[in-house]
mmCIF file of C-alpha atoms in Angstrom:
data_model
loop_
_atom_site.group_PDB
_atom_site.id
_atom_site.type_symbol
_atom_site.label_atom_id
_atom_site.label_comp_id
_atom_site.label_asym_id
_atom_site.label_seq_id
_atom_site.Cartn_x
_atom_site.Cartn_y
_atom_site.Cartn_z
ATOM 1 C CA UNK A 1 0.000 0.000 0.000
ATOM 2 C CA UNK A 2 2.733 2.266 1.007
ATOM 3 C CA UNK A 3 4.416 1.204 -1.878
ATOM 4 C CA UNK A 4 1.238 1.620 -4.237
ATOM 5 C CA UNK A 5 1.030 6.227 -2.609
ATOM 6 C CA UNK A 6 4.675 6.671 -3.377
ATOM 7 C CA UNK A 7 4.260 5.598 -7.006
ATOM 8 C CA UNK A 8 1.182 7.942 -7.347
ATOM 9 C CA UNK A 9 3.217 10.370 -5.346
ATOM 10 C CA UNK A 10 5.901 10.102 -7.823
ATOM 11 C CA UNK A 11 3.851 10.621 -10.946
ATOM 12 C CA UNK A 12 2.096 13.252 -9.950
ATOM 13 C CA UNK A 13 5.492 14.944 -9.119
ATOM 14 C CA UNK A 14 5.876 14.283 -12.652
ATOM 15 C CA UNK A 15 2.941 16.157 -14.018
ATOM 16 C CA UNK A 16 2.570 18.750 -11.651
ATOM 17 C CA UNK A 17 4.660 21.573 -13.483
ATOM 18 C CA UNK A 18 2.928 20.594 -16.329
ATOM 19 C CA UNK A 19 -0.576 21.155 -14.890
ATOM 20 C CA UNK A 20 1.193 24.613 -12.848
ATOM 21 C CA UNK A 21 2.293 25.417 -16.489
ATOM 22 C CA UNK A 22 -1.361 24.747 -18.168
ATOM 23 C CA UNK A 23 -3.110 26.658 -15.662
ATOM 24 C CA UNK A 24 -0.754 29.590 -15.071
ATOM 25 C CA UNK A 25 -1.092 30.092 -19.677
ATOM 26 C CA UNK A 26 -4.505 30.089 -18.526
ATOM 27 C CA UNK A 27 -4.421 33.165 -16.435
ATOM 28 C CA UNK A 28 -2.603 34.564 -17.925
ATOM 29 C CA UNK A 29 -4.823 34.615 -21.662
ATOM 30 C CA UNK A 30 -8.210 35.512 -19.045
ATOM 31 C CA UNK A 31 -5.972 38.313 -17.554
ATOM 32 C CA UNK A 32 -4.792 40.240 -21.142
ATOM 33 C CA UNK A 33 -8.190 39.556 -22.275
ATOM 34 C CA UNK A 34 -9.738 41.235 -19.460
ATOM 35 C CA UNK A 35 -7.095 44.469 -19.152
ATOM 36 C CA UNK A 36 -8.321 47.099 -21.409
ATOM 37 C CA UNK A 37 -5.567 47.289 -24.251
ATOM 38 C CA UNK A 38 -3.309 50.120 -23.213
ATOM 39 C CA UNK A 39 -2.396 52.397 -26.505
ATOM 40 C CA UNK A 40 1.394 52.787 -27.497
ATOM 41 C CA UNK A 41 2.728 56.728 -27.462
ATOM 42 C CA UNK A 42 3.054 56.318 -31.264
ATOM 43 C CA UNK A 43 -0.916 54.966 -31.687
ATOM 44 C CA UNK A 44 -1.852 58.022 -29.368
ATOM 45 C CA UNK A 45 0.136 60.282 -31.690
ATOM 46 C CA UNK A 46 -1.275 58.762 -35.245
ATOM 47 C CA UNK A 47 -4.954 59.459 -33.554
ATOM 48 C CA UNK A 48 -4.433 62.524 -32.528
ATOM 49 C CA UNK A 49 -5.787 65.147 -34.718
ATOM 50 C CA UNK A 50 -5.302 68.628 -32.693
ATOM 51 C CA UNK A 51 -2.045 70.364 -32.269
ATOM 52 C CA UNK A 52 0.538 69.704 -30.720
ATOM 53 C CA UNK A 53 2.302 72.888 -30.185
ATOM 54 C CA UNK A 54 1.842 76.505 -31.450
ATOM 55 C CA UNK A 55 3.715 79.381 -31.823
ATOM 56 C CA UNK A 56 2.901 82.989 -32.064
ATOM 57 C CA UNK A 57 5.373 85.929 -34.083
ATOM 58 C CA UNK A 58 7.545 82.936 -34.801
ATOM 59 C CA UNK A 59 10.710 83.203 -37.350
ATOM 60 C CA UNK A 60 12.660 79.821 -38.507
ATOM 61 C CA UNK A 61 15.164 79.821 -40.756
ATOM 62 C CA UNK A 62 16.644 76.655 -42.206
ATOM 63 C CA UNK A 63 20.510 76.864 -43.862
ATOM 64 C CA UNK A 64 22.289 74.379 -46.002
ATOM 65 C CA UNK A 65 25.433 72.253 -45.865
ATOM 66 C CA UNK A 66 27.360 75.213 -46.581
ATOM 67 C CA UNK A 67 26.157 77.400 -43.567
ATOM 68 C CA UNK A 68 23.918 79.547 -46.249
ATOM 69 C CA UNK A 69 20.502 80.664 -45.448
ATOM 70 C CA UNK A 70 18.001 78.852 -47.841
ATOM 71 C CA UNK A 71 14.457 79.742 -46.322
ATOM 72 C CA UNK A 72 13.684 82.326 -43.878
ATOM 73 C CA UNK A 73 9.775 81.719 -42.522
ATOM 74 C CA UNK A 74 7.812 84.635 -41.015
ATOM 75 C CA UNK A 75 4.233 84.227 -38.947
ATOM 76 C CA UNK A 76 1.911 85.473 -37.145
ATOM 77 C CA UNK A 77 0.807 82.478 -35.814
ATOM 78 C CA UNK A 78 1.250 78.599 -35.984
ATOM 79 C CA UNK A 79 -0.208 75.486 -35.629
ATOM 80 C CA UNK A 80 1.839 71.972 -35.559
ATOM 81 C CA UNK A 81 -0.386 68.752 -36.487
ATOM 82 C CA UNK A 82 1.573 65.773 -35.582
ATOM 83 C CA UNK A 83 -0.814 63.407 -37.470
ATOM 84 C CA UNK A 84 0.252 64.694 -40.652
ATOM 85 C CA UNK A 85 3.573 66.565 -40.107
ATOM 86 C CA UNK A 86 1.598 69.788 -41.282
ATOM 87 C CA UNK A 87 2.425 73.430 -40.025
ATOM 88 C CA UNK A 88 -0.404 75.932 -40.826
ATOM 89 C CA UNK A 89 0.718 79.368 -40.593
ATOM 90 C CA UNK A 90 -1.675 82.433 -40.265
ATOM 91 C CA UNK A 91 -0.241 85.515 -41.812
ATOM 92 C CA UNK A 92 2.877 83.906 -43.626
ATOM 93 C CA UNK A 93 5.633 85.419 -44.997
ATOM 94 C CA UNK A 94 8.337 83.212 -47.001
ATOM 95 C CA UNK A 95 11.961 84.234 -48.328
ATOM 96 C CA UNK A 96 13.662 81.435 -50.210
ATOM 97 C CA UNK A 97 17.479 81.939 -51.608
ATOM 98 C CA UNK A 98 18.067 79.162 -54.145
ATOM 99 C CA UNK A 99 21.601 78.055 -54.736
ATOM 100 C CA UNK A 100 22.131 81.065 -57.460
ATOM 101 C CA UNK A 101 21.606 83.724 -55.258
ATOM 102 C CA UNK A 102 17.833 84.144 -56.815
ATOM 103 C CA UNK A 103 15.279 85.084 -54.205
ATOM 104 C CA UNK A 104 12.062 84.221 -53.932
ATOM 105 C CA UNK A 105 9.172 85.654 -51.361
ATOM 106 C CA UNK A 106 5.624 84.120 -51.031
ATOM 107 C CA UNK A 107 2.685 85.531 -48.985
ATOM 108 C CA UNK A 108 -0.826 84.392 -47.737
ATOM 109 C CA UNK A 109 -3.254 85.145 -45.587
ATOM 110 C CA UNK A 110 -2.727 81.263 -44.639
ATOM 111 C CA UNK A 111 0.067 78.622 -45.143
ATOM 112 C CA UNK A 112 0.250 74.901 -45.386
ATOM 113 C CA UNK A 113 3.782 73.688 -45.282
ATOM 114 C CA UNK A 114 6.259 70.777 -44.761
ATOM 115 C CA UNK A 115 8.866 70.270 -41.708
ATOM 116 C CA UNK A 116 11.285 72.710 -44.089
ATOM 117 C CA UNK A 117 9.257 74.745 -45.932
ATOM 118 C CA UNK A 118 9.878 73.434 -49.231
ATOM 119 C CA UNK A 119 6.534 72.762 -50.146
ATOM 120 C CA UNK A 120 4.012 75.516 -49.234
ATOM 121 C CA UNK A 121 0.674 76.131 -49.969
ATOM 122 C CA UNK A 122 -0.825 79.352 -49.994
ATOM 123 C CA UNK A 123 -4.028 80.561 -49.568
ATOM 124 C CA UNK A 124 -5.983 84.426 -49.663
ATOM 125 C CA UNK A 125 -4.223 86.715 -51.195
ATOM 126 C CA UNK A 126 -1.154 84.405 -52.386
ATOM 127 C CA UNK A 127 1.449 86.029 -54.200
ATOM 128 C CA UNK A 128 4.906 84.538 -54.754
ATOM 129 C CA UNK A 129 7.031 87.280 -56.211
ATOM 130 C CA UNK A 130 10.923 86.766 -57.936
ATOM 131 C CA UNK A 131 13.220 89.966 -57.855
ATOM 132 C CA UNK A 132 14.845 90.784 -60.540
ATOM 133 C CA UNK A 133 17.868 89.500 -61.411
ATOM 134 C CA UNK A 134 20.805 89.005 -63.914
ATOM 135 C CA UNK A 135 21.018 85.198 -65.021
ATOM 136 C CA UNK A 136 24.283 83.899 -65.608
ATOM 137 C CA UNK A 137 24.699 84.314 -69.292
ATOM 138 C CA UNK A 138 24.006 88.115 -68.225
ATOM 139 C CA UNK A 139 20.774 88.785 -69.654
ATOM 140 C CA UNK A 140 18.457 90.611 -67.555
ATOM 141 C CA UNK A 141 15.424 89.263 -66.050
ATOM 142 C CA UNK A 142 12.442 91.415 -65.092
ATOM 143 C CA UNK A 143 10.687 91.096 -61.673
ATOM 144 C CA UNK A 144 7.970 88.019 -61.935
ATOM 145 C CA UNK A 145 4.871 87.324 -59.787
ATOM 146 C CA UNK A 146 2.020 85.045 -59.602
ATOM 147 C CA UNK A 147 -1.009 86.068 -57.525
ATOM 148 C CA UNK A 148 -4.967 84.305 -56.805
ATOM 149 C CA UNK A 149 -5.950 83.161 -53.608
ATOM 150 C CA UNK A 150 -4.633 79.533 -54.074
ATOM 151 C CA UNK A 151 -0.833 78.884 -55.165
ATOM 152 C CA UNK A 152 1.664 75.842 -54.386
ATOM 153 C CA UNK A 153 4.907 76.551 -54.320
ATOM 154 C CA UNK A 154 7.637 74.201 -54.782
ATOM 155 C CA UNK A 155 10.355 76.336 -53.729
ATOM 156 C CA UNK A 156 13.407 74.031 -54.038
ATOM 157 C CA UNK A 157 12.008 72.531 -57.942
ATOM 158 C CA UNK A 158 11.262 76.667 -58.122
ATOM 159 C CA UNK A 159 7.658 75.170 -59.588
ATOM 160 C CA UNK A 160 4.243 77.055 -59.009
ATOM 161 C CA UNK A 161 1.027 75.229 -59.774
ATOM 162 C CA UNK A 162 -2.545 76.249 -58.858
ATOM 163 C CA UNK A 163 -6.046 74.901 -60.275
ATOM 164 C CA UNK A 164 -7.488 78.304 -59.362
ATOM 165 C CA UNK A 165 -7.167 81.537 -61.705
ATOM 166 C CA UNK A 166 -4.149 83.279 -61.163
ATOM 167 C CA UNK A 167 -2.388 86.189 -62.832
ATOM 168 C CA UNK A 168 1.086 86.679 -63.812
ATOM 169 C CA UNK A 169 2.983 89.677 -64.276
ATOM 170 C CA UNK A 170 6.687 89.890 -65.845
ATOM 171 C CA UNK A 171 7.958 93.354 -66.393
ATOM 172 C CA UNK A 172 5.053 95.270 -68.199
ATOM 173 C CA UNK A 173 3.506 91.572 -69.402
ATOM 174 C CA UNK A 174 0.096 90.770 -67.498
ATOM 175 C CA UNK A 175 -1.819 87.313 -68.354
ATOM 176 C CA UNK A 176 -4.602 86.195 -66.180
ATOM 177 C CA UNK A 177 -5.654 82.315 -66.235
ATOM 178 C CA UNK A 178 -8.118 79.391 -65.188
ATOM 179 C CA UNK A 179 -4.646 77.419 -63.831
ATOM 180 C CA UNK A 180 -0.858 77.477 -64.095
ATOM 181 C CA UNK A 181 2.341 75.020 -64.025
ATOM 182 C CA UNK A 182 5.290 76.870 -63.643
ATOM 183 C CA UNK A 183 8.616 75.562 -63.854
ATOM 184 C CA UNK A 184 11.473 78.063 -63.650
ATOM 185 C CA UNK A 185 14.270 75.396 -64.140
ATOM 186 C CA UNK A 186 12.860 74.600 -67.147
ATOM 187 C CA UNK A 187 11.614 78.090 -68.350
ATOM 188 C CA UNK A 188 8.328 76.249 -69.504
ATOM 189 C CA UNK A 189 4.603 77.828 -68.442
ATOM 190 C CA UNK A 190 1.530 76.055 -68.799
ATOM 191 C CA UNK A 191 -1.669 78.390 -68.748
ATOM 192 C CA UNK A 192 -4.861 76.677 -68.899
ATOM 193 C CA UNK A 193 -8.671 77.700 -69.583
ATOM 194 C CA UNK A 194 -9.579 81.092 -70.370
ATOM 195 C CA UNK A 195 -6.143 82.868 -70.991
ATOM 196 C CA UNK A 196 -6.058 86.559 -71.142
ATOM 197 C CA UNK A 197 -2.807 88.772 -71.241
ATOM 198 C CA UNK A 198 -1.120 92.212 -72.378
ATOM 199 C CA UNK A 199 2.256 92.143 -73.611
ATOM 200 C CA UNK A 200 4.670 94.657 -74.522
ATOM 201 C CA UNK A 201 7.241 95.093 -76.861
ATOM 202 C CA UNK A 202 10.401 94.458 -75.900
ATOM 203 C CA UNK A 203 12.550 97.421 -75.354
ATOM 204 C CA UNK A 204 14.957 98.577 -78.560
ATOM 205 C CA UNK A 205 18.476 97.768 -78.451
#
């Protein structure tokens, strides 16, 4: 008999961390389904769709390699939207120096741009503006704008598009259209829809 207890003694010695093990994978799937799933810091930020930080009379200013300003950024007010990386500026005011020397300066009532302002949207009362400037083959280039109340600026491709009408002045030349593509590396302008425009003679040599 004695003999007979320590057997069953024995194999239950045998299967008892396997039962321990059964039952504590047991508690352990009725406690995680029971605890409320706790959100990572990186789900909280994807979901969140307020701001994250604002600024008010703000100037940034981003340089390159070389130590050289590119962009200068100007607002009267700013709001950060982590969910899409967005900074919407309220009374903006851009100055971009391409790698010529060229500058460039863009206004809105309102701005949408990218962590380095090299993609901006404008809107009320856009107007990008280009001084002007000698090129490098030494022809003179006469002061260019674009103005509407919708323009995106591409300011390191130096492209403007906008599917709104817009006008464009260069020198004493005025056009007005439905939309524009812009590309100033390229020298090529796309006007689209109803295209209107006064241009004068070039000057005598």
């Amino acid at each position: 008999m004695i003999l007979r207890l320590r057997r069953a003694v024995d194999r239950l010695s045998i299967y008892l961390p396997l039962l321990l093990m059964g039952l504590l994978a047991l508690g352990t799937y009725w406690l995680v389904r029971s605890t409320p799933a706790l959100e990572t810091e990186a789900q909280q930020q994807a979901q969140r769709q307020d701001p994250d930080y604002q600024m008010e009379r703000f100037t940034i200013k981003t340089f390159d390699a070389a130590g050289r300003l590119k962009t200068e950024v100007y607002g009267e007010q700013a709001r950060h939207y982590p969910h899409t990386d967005i900074l919407e500026i309220d009374q903006v005011r851009i100055r971009s120096i391409n790698e010529r020397g060229s500058v460039t300066v863009a206004t809105a009532r309102r701005a949408l741009t990218n962590n380095d302002a090299s993609e901006v949207q404008l809107l009320g009362d856009a107007l990008v503006v280009r001084e002007a400037l000698v090129d490098r083959q030494g022809v003179a280039l006469p002061r260019l704008s674009f103005s509407g109340e919708f323009l995106h600026a591409f300011l390191e491709q130096e492209r403007i598009r906008s599917h709104k009408p817009v006008e464009l002045v260069r020198g004493g030349d005025r056009i007005t259209a439905d939309s524009l593509d812009y590309s100033n590396f390229d020298q090529v302008l796309e006007l689209r829809g109803r295209v209107r425009g006064t241009l004068l003679p070039p000057p005598p040599r």
